Short mmCIF file of C-alpha atoms in Angstrom, two decimals:
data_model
loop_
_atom_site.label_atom_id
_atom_site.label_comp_id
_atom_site.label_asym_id
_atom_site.label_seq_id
_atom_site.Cartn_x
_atom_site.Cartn_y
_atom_site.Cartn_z
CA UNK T 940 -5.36 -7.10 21.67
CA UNK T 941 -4.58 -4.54 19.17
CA UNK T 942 -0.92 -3.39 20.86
CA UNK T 943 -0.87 -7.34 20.88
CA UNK T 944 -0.97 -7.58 17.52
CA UNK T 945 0.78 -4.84 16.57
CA UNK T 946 4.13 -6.02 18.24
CA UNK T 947 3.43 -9.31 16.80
CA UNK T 948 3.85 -7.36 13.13
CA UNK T 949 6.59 -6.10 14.23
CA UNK T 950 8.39 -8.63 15.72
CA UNK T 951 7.91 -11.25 12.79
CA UNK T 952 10.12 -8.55 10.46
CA UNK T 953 12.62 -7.25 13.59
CA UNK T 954 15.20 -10.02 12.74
CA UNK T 955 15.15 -9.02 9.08
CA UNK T 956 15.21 -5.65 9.28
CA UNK T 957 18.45 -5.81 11.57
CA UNK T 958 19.98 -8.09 9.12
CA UNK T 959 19.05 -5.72 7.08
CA UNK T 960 20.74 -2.73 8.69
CA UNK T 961 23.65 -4.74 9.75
CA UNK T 962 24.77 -5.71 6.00
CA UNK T 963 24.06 -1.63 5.14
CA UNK T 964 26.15 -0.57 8.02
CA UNK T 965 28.91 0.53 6.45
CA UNK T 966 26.90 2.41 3.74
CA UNK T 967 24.80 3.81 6.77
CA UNK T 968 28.76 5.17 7.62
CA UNK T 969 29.47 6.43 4.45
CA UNK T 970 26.31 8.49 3.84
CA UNK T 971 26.23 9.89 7.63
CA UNK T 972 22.15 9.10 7.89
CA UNK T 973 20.20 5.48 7.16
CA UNK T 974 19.82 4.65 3.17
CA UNK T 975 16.62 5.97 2.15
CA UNK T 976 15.52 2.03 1.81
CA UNK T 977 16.51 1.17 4.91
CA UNK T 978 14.28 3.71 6.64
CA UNK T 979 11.07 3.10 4.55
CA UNK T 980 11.70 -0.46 6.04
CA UNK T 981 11.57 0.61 8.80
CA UNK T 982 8.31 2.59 8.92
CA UNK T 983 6.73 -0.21 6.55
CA UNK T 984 7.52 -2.01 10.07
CA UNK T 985 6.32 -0.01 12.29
CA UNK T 986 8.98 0.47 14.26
CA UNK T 987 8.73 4.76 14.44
CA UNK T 988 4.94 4.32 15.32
CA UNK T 989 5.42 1.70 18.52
CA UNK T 990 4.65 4.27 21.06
CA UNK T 991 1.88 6.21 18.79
CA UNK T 992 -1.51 5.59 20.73
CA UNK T 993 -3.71 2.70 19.31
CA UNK T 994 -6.05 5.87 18.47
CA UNK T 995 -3.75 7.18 16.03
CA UNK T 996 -2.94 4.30 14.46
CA UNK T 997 0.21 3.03 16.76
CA UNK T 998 1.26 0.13 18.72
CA UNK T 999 1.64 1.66 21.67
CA UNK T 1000 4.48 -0.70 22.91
CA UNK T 1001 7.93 0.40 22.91
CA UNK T 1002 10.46 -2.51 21.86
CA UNK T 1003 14.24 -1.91 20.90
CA UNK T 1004 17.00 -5.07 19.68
CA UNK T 1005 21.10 -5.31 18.71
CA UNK T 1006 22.15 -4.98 14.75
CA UNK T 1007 23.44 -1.64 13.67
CA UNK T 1008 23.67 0.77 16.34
CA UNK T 1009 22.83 4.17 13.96
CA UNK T 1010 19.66 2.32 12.70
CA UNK T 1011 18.85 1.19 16.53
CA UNK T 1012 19.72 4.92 17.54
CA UNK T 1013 17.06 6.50 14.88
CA UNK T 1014 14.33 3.88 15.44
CA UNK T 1015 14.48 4.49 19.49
CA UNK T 1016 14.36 8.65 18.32
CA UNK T 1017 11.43 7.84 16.23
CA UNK T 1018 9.52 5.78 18.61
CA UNK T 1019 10.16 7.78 22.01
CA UNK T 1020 9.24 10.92 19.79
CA UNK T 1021 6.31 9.58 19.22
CA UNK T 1022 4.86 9.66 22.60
CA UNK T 1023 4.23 13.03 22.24
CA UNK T 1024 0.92 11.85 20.48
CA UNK T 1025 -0.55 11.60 23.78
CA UNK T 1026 -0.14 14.80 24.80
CA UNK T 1027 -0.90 16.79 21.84
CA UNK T 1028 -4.51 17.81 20.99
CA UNK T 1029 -6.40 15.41 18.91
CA UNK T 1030 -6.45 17.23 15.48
CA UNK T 1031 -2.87 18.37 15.73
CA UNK T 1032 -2.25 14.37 16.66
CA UNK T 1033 -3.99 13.24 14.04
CA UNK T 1034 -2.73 15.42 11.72
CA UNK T 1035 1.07 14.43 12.72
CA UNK T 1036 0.81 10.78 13.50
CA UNK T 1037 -2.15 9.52 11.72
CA UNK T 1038 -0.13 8.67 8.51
CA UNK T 1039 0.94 5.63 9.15
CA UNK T 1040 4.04 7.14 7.14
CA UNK T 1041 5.10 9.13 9.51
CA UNK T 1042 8.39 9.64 11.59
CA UNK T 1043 8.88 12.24 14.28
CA UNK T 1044 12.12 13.36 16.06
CA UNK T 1045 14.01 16.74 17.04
CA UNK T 1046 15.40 17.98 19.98
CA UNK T 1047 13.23 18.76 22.95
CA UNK T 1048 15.36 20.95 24.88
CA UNK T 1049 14.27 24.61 24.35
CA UNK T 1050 16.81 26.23 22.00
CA UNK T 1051 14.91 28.26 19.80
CA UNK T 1052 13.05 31.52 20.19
CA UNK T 1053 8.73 31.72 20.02
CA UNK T 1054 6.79 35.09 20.13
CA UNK T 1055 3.22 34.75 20.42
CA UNK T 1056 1.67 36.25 17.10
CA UNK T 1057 -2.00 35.87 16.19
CA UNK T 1058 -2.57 32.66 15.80
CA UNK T 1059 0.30 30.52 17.28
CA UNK T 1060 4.07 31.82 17.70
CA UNK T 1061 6.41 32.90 15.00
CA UNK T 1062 9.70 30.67 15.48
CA UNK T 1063 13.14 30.58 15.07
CA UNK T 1064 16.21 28.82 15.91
CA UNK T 1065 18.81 26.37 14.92
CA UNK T 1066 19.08 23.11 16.69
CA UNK T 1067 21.20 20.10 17.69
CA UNK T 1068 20.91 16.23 17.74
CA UNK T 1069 18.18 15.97 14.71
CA UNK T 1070 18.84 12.45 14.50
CA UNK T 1071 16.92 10.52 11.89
CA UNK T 1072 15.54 14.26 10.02
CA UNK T 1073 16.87 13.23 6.95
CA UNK T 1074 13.57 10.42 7.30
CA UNK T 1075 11.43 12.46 9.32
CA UNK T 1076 7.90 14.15 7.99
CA UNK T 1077 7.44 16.28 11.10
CA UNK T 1078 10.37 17.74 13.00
CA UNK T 1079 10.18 19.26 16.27
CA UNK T 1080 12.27 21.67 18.56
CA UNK T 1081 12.04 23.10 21.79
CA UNK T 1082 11.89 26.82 22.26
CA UNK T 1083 11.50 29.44 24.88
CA UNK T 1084 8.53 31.54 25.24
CA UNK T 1085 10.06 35.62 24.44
CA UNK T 1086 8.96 38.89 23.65
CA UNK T 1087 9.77 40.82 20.70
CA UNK T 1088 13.19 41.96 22.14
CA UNK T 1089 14.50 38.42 22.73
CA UNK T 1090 13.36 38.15 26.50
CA UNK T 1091 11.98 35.38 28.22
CA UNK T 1092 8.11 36.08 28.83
CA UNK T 1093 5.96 33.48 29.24
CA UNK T 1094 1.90 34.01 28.16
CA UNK T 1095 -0.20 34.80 30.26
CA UNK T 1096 -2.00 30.99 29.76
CA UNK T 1097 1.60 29.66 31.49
CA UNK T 1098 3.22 28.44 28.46
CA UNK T 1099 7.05 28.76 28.93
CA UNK T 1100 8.88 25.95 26.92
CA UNK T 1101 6.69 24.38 24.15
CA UNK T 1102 8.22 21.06 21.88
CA UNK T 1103 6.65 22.70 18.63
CA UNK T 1104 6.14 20.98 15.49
CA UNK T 1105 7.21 21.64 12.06
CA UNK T 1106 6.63 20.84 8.79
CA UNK T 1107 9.33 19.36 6.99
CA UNK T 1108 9.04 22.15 4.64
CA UNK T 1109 9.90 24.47 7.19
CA UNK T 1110 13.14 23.18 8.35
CA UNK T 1111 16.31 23.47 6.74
CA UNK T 1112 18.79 20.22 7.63
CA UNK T 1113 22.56 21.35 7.95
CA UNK T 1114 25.31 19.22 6.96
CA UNK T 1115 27.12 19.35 10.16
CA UNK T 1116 26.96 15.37 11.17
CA UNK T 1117 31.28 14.52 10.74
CA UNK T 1118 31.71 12.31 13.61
CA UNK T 1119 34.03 9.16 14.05
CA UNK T 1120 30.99 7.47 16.32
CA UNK T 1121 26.89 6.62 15.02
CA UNK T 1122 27.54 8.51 11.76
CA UNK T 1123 24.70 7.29 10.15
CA UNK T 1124 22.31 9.13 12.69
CA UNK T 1125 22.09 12.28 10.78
CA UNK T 1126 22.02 13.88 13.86
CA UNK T 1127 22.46 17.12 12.15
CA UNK T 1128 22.01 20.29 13.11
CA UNK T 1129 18.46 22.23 11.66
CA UNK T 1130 17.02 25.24 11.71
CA UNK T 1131 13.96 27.13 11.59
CA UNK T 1132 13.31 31.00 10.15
CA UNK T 1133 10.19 33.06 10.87
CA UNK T 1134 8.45 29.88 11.10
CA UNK T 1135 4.60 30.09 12.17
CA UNK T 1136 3.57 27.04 14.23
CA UNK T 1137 -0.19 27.28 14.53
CA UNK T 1138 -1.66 27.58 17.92
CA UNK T 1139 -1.75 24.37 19.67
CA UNK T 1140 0.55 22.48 17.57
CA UNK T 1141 2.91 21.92 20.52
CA UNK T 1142 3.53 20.06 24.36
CA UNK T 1143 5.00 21.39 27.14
CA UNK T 1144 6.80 18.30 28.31
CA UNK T 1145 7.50 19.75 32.10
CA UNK T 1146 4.22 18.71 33.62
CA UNK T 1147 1.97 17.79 31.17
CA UNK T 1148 -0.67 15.69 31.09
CA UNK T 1149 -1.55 12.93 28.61
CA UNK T 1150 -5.22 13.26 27.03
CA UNK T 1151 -4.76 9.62 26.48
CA UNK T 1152 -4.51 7.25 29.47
CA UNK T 1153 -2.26 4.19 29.60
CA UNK T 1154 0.45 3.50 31.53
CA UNK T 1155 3.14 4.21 28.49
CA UNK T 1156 2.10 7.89 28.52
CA UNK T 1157 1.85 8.20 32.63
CA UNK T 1158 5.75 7.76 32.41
CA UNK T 1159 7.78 10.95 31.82
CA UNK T 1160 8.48 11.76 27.99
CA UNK T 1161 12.07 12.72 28.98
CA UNK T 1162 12.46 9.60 31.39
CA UNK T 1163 11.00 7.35 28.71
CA UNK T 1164 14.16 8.77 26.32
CA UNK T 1165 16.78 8.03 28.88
CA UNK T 1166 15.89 4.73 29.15
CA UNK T 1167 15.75 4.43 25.40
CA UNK T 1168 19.38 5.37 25.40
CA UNK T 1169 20.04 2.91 27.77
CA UNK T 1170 18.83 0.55 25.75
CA UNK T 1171 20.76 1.64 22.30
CA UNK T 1172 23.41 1.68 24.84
CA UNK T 1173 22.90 -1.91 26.53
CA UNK T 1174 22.49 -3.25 22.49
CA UNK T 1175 25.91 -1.78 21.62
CA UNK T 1176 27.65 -3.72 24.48
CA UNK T 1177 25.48 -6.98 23.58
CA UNK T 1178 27.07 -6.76 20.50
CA UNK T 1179 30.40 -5.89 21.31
CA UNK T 1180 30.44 -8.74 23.81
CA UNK T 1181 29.10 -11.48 21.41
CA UNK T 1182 31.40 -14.30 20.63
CA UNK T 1183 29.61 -15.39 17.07
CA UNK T 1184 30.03 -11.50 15.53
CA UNK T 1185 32.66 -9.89 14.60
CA UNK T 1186 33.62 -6.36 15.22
CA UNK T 1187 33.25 -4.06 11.83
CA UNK T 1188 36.27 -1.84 11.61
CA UNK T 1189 36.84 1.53 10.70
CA UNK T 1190 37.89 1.91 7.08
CA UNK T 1191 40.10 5.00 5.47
CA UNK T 1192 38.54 8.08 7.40
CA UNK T 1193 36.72 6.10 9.85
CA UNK T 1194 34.41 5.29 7.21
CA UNK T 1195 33.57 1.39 6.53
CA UNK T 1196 31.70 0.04 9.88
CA UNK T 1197 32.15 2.87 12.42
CA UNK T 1198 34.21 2.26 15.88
CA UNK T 1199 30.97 2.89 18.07
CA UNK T 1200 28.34 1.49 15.78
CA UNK T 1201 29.17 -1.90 16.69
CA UNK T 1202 25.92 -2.36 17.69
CA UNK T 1203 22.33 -1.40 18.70
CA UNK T 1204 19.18 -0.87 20.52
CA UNK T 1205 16.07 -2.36 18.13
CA UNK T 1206 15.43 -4.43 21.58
CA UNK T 1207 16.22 -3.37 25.13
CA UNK T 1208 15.10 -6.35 26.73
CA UNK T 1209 18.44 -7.78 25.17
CA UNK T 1210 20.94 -6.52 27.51
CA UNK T 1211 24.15 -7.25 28.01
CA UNK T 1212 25.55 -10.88 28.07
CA UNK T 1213 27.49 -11.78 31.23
CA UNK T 1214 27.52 -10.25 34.90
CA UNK T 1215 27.42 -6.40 33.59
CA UNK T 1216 24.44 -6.93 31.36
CA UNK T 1217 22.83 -8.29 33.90
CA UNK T 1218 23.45 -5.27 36.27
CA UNK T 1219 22.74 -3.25 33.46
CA UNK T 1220 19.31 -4.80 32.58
CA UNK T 1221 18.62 -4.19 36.03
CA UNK T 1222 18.97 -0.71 35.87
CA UNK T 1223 16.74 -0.58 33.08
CA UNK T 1224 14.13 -2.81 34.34
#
């Protein structure tokens, strides 16, 4: 009942934010990352929180629809991020995702560097693909296990390839985002220096299991983001296929509307219209 009601909430104000986000598009383009009053819209909504357990104060529910396709890009980033709740101990959960302010995203693949210290592991590392970190409160990375000479050396407890968290404070954003194609992701590089992630405050996404059951956190994390692409992916063609909108076009420097953001992914269950969305929707499930 409470997911229920949850995507209720969010579904009475999903039309109106993407109206939203499609009549800021181009100033989404401009600024390379969503205008700061489109993303506290956003997370007014709900929409980062839709796969943050019920316990923490989520939905979830994951849900994505077609408007703009940097704002549909950043809320699936948010949301998917979010299922790490699950699988992160309960204090360390709380602690992340029980502000019902917050927003989570990174990059999960491990780039950086961890060596166990006393306490937790001393980080650093500079990372790809932070889309949405201009918005977020906690950003996370993955990293490999090492020694103090750079090595790989996993502890002696197993842990290899953590997805550590960081406070915002902690991470320096890079203005690196100059793209023709999403612009207003901000998926900037950032990076991390001597950075002490207390023990715990991590998942290891390869085989881990959820503390919370459901079947939303049973799924793969890294599965559940594919098919979140597919579905900013399956919005951008819904929109680029629809007869009643037109196409925004790139102004002076591709700025203006943004070739690629045409469209978006605040609902997957959209699809594509026509034979190929159908085969595509089918894919997806």
């Amino acid at each position: 009942m409470r997911t229920t009601r949850y995507l209720a909430a969010v579904l009475s104000t999903i039309e109106a934010l993407g109206r939203q986000a499609d009549a800021r598009a181009s100033e989404t383009e401009r600024l390379r990352r969503l205008p700061d009053e489109l993303a506290a819209a956003l997370v007014g909504a709900g929409v980062f929180r839709l796969c943050v357990p019920r316990r923490y104060g989520g939905g979830e529910a994951h849900l994505l629809d077609y408007h703009d396709g940097s704002t549909g890009w950043c809320a699936m980033i948010g949301a998917t991020t979010g299922l790490t709740a699950a699988l992160l101990p309960p204090d360390f959960a709380r602690e992340i995702y029980g502000d019902p302010g917050s927003v989570t995203g990174g990059y999960a693949l491990p780039v950086g560097a961890a060596v166990p210290v006393e306490g937790g592991l001393l980080v650093n590392g500079r990372w790809a693909w932070g889309s949405g970190a201009n918005h977020c409160t906690w950003i996370g990375g993955g990293c490999w296990i090492v020694d103090g000479s750079g090595e790989r050396a996993p502890r002696p407890d197993g842990l290899v390839a953590p997805f550590v968290f960081f406070q915002r404070s902690q991470v320096e954003l890079l203005d690196t985002w100059r793209v023709a194609g999403l612009r207003g992701t901000g998926s900037t590089d950032f990076e991390v220096s001597d950075a002490l992630v207390p023990e715990g405050r991590w998942v290891q996404l390869r085989g881990a299991r959820p503390l919370i059951d459901g079947p939303l956190y049973r799924f793969p994390l890294l599965s559940a983001l594919a098919l979140g692409v597919c579905a900013v992916a399956l919005g951008l063609a819904r929109r680029a296929q629809d007869p009643g909108r037109t196409a925004r076009r790139p102004g002076p420097g591709g700025q203006g509307g943004g070739g690629v953001a045409l469209g978006s992914g605040l609902r997957g269950r959209g699809g594509v219209g026509g034979v190929g969305g159908g085969r595509g929707r089918g894919f997806v499930g």
